[in-house]
mmCIF file of C-alpha atoms in Angstrom:
data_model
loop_
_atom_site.group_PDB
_atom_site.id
_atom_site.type_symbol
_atom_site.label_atom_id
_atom_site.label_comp_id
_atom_site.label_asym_id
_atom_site.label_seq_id
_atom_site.Cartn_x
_atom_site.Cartn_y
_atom_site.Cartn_z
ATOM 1 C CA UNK A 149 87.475 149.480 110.832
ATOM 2 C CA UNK A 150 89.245 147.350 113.212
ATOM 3 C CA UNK A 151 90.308 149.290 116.501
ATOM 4 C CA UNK A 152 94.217 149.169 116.639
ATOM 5 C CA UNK A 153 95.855 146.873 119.632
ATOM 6 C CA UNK A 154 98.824 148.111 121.198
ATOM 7 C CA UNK A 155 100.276 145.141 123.786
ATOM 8 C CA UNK A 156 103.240 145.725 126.248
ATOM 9 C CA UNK A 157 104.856 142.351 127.123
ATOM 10 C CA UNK A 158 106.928 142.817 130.518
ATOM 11 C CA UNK A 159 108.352 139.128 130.539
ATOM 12 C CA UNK A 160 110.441 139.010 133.443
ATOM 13 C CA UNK A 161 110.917 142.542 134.770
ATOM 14 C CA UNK A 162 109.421 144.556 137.361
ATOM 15 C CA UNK A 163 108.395 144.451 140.695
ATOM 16 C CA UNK A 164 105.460 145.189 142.557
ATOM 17 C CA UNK A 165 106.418 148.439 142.909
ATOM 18 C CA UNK A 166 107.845 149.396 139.366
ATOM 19 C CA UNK A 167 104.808 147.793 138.106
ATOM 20 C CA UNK A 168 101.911 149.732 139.888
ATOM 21 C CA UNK A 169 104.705 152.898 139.088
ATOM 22 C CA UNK A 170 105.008 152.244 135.128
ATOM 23 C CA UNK A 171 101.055 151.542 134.672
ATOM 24 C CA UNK A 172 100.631 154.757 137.120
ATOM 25 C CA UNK A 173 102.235 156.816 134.470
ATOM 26 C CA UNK A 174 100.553 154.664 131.585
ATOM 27 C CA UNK A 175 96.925 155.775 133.269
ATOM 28 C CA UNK A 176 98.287 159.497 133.512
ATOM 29 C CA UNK A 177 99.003 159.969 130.333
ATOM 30 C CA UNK A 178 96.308 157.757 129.088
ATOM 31 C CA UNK A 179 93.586 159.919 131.037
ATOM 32 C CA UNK A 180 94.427 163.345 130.159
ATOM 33 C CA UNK A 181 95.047 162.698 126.677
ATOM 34 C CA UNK A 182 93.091 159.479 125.686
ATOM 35 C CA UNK A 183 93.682 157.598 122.154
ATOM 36 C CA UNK A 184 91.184 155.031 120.570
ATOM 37 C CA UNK A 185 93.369 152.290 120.272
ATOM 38 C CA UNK A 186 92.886 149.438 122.775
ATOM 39 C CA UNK A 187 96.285 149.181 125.119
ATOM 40 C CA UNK A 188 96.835 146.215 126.908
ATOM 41 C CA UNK A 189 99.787 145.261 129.413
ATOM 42 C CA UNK A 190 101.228 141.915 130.357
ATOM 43 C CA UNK A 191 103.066 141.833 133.781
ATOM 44 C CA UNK A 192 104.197 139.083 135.462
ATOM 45 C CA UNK A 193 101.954 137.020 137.411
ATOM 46 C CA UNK A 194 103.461 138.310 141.022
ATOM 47 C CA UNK A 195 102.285 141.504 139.503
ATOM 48 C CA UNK A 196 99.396 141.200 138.263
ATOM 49 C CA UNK A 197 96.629 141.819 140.954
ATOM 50 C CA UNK A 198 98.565 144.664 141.741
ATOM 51 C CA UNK A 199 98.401 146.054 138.216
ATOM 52 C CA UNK A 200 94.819 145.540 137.658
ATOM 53 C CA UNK A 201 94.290 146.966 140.749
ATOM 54 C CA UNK A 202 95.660 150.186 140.278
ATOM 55 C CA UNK A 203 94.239 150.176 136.346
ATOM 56 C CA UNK A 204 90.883 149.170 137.668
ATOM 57 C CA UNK A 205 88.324 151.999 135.982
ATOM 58 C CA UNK A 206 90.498 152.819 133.093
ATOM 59 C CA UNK A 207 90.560 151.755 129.315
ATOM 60 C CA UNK A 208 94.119 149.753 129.831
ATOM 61 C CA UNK A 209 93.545 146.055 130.188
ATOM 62 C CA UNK A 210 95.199 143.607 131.449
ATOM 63 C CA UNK A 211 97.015 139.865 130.187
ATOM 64 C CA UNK A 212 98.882 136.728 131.278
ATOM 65 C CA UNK A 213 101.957 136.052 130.123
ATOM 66 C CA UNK A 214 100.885 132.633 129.189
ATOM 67 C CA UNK A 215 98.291 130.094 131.301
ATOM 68 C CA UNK A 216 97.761 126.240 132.047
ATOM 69 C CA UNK A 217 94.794 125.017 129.898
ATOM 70 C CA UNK A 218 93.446 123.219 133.179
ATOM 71 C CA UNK A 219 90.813 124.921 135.528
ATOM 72 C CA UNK A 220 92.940 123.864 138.440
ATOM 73 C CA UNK A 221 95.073 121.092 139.665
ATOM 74 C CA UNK A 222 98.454 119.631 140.722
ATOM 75 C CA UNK A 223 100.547 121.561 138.314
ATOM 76 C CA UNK A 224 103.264 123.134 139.969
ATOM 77 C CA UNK A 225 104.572 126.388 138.929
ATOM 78 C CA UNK A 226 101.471 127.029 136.744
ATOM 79 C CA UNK A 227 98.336 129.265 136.546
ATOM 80 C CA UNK A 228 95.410 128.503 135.354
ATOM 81 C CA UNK A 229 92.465 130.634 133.309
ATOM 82 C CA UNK A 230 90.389 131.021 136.167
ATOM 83 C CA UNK A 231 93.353 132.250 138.270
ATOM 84 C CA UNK A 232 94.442 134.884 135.657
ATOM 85 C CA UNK A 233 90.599 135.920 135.737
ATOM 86 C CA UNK A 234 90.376 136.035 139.373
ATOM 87 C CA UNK A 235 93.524 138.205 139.226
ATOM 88 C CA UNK A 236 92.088 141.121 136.914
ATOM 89 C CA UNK A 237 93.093 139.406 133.710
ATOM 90 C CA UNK A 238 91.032 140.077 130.440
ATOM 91 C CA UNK A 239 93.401 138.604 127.951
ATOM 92 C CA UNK A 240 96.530 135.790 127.757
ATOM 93 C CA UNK A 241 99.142 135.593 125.569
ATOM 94 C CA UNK A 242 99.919 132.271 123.990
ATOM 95 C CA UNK A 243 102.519 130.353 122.195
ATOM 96 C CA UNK A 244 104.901 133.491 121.926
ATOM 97 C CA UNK A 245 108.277 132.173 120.732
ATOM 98 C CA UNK A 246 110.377 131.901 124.065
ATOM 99 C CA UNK A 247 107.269 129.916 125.404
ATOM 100 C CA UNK A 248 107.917 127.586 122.347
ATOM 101 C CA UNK A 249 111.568 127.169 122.184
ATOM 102 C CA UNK A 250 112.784 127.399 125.673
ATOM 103 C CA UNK A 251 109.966 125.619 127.664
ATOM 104 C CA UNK A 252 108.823 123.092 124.984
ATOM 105 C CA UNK A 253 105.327 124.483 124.070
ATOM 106 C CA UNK A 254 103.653 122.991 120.835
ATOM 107 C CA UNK A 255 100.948 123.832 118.223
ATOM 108 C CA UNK A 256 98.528 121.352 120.071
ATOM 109 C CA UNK A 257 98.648 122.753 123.473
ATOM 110 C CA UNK A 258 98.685 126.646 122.629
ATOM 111 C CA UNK A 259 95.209 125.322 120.895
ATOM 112 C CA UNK A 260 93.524 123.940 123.844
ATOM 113 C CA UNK A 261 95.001 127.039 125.949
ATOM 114 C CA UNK A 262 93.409 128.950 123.666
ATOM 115 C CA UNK A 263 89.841 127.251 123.905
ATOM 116 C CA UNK A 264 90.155 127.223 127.705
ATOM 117 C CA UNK A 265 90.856 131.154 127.801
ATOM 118 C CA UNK A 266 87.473 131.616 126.090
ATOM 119 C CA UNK A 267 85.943 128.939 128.361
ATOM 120 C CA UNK A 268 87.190 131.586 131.447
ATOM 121 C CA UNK A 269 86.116 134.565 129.719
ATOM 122 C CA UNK A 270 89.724 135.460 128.906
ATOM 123 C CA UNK A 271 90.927 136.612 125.033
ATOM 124 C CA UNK A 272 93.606 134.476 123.568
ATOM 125 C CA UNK A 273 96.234 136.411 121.731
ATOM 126 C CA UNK A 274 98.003 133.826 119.630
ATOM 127 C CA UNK A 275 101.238 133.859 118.866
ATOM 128 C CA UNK A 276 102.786 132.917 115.415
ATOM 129 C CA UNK A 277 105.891 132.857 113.500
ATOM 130 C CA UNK A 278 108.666 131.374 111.854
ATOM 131 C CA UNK A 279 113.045 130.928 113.025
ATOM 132 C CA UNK A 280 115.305 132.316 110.094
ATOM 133 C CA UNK A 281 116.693 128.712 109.268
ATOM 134 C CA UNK A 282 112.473 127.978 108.534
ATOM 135 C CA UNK A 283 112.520 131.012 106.483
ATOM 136 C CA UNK A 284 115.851 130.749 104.963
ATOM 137 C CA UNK A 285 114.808 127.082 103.845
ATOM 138 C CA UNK A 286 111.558 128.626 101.961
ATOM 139 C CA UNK A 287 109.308 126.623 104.718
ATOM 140 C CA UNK A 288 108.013 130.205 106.632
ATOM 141 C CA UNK A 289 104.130 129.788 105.177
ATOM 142 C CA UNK A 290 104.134 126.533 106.095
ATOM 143 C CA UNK A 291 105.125 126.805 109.592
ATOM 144 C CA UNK A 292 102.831 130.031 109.790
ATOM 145 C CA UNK A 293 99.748 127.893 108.805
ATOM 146 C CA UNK A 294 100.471 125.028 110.993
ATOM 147 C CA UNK A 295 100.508 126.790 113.771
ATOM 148 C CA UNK A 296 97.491 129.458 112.857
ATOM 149 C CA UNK A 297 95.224 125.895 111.835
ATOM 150 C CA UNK A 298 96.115 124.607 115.119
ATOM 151 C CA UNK A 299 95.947 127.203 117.606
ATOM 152 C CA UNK A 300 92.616 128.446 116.083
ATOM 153 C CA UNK A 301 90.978 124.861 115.168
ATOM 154 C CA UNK A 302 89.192 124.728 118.344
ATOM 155 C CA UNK A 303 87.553 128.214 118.079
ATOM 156 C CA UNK A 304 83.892 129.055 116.405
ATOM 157 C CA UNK A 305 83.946 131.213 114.112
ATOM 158 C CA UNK A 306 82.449 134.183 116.235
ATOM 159 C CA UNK A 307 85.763 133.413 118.676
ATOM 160 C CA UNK A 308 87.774 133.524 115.934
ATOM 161 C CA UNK A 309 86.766 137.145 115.429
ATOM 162 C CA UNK A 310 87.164 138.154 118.800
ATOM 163 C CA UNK A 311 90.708 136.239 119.287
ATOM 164 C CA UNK A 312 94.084 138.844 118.159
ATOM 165 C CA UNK A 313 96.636 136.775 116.446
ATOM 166 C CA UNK A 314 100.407 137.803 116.621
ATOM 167 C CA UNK A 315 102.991 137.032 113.895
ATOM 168 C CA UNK A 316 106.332 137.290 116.067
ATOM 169 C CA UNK A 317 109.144 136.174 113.570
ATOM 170 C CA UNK A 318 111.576 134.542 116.190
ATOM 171 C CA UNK A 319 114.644 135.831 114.102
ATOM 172 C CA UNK A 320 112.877 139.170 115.326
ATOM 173 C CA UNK A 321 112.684 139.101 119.195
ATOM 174 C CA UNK A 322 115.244 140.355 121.231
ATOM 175 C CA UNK A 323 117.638 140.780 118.310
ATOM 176 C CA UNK A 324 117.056 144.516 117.740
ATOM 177 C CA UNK A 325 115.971 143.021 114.175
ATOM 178 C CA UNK A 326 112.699 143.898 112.715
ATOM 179 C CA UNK A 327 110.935 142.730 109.610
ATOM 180 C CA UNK A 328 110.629 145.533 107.046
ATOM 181 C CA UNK A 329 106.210 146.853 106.574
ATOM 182 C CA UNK A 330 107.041 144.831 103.566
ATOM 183 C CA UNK A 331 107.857 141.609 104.632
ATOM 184 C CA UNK A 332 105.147 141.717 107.666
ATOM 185 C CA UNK A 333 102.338 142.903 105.831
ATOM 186 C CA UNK A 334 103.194 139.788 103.590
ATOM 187 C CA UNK A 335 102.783 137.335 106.232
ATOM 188 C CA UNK A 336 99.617 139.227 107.638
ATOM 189 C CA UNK A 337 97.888 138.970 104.541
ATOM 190 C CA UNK A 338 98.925 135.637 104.361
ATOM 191 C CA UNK A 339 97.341 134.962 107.838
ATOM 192 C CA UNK A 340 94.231 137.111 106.962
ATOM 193 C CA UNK A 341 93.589 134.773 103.875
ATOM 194 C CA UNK A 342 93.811 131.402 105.762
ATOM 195 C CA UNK A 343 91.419 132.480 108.473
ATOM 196 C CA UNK A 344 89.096 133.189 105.527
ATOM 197 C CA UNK A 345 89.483 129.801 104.524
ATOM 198 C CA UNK A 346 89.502 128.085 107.705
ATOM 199 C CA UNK A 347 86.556 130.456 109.378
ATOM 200 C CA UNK A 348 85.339 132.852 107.010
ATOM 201 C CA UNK A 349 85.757 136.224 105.208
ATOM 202 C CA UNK A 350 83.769 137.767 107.895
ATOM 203 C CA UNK A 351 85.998 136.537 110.485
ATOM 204 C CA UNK A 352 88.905 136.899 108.704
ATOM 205 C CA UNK A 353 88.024 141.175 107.968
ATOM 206 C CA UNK A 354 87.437 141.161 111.925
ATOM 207 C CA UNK A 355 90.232 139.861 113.241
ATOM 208 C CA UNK A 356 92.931 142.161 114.739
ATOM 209 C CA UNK A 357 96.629 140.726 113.846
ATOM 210 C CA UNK A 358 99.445 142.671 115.633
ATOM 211 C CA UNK A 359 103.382 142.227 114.754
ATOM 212 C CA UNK A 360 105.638 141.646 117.332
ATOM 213 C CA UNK A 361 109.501 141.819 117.249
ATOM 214 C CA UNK A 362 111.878 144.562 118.248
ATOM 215 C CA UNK A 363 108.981 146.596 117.774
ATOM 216 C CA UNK A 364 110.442 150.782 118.927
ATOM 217 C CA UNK A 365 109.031 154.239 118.048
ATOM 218 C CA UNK A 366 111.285 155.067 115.951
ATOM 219 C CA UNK A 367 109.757 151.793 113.618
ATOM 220 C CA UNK A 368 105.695 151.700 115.058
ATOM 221 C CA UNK A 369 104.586 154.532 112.390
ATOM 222 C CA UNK A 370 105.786 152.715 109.176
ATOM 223 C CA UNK A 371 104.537 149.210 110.474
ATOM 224 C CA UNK A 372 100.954 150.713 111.223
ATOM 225 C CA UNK A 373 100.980 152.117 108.023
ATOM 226 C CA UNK A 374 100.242 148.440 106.037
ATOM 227 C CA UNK A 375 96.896 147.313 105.588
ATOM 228 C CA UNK A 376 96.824 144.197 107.735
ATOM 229 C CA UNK A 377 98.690 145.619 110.602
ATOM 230 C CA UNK A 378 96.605 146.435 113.322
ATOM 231 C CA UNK A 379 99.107 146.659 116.270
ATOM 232 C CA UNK A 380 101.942 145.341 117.830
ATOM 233 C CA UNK A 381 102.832 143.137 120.727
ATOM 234 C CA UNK A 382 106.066 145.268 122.156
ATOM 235 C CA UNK A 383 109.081 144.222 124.062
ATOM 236 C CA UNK A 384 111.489 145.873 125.768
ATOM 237 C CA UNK A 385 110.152 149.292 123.963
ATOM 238 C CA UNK A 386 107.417 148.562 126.631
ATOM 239 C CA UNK A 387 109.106 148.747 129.928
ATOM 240 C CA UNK A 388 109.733 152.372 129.957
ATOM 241 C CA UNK A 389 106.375 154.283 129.878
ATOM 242 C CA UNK A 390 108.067 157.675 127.590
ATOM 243 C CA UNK A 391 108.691 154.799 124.696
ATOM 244 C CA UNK A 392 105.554 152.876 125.217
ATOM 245 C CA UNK A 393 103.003 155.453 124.823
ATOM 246 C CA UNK A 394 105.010 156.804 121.931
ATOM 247 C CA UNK A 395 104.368 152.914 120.114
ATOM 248 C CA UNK A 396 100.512 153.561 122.140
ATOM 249 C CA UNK A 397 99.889 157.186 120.091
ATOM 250 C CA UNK A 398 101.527 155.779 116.532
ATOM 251 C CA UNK A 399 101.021 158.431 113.885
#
């Protein structure tokens, strides 16, 4: 069985403050009535130290918004893998759709990002998934499996296993829109069955693949119902603890 994934990304929100408060009430809750699922929470990088800090002994863990593939260097503005480590990171997310569309990120580089997080003891969660003009124009499996071959190409196959994929349809984020269980268990099957190709049928039964996109409680429980669903990478649903660890204790 593969242990379900629940991921809050906080993009741009919260400050020091709100963000030790929120994953204060996270732990709380998370303490006195603990689930085996494995929750994970993205802050912002001025954030972050803070939020480990204050999550340090519990079973939430702890991710970059996205990372610099370098160990260090002159990159303004960026972080690297050993930076997010140092910080209290166990995970990164990369490639998620605003990453790709508003600040130019390709296929290529969220593949070496994500062979430098495992080179800095960090897990990669991989972001996939296709516009609606791709899917509209019949081309959403191709762009799917371009970026899946490429942002896992660089991987072993034991990585592979230990990597989370998540299938984001862009035409999904932000936009109060959410693919139907249908049409996401489609793609994650699709997903599960090129991994198998690429790396294995072991690999492929291990790995966990989460859905992200306007992902609420009110719509967690029939998503976590399909076969290949084994979490989600949440939004906005995850800025407010009460709807967060409604998503975290799915039925």
């Amino acid at each position: 069985m593969r242990q379900p994934v629940l991921a809050g990304n906080w993009k741009m929100h919260k400050t020091v403050a709100e963000a030790v408060g929120l994953v204060g009430e996270l732990r709380a809750s998370l303490d006195a009535t603990p689930v085996s699922r494995e929750v994970i929470v993205a802050p912002p990088f001025t954030t972050l130290a803070a939020v480990a800090q204050a999550l340090r002994g519990s079973g939430i863990q702890v991710a970059g918004q996205t990372m610099h593939f370098e160990k260090e260097g002159a990159f303004t503005g960026e972080i690297s893998p050993a930076i997010l480590k140092d910080a209290g990171a166990s995970h990164v997310i990369l490639g998620h759709s605003e990453r790709r569309q508003l600040f130019g990120e390709t296929d290529d580089g969220v593949g070496k990002k994500a062979r430098a997080a495992f080179d800095h003891g960090l897990t990669p969660i991989v972001c996939i998934g296709e516009t609606l003009a791709e899917r509209e124009a019949g081309r959403m499996f191709e762009v799917i499996e371009r970026q899946l071959e490429r942002g896992l190409r660089a991987l072993t196959p034991d990585e592979a296993a230990v990597a989370i994929v998540a299938y984001e349809p862009v035409w999904a984020i932000g936009t109060g829109k959410t693919a139907t269980p249908a049409q996401a268990q489609e793609v994650h099957a699709f997903v599960r069955k090129r991994v198998s190709a690429s790396h294995g049928e072991p690999v492929a039964a291990a790995l966990r693949i989460l859905y992200g996109g306007s992902v609420k409680p009110d719509n967690i429980d029939g998503l976590m119902a399909e076969s290949d669903i084994d979490g989600a990478l949440v939004g906005g649903a995850c800025l407010k603890s009460e709807s967060f660890l409604r998503i975290v204790r799915f039925n």
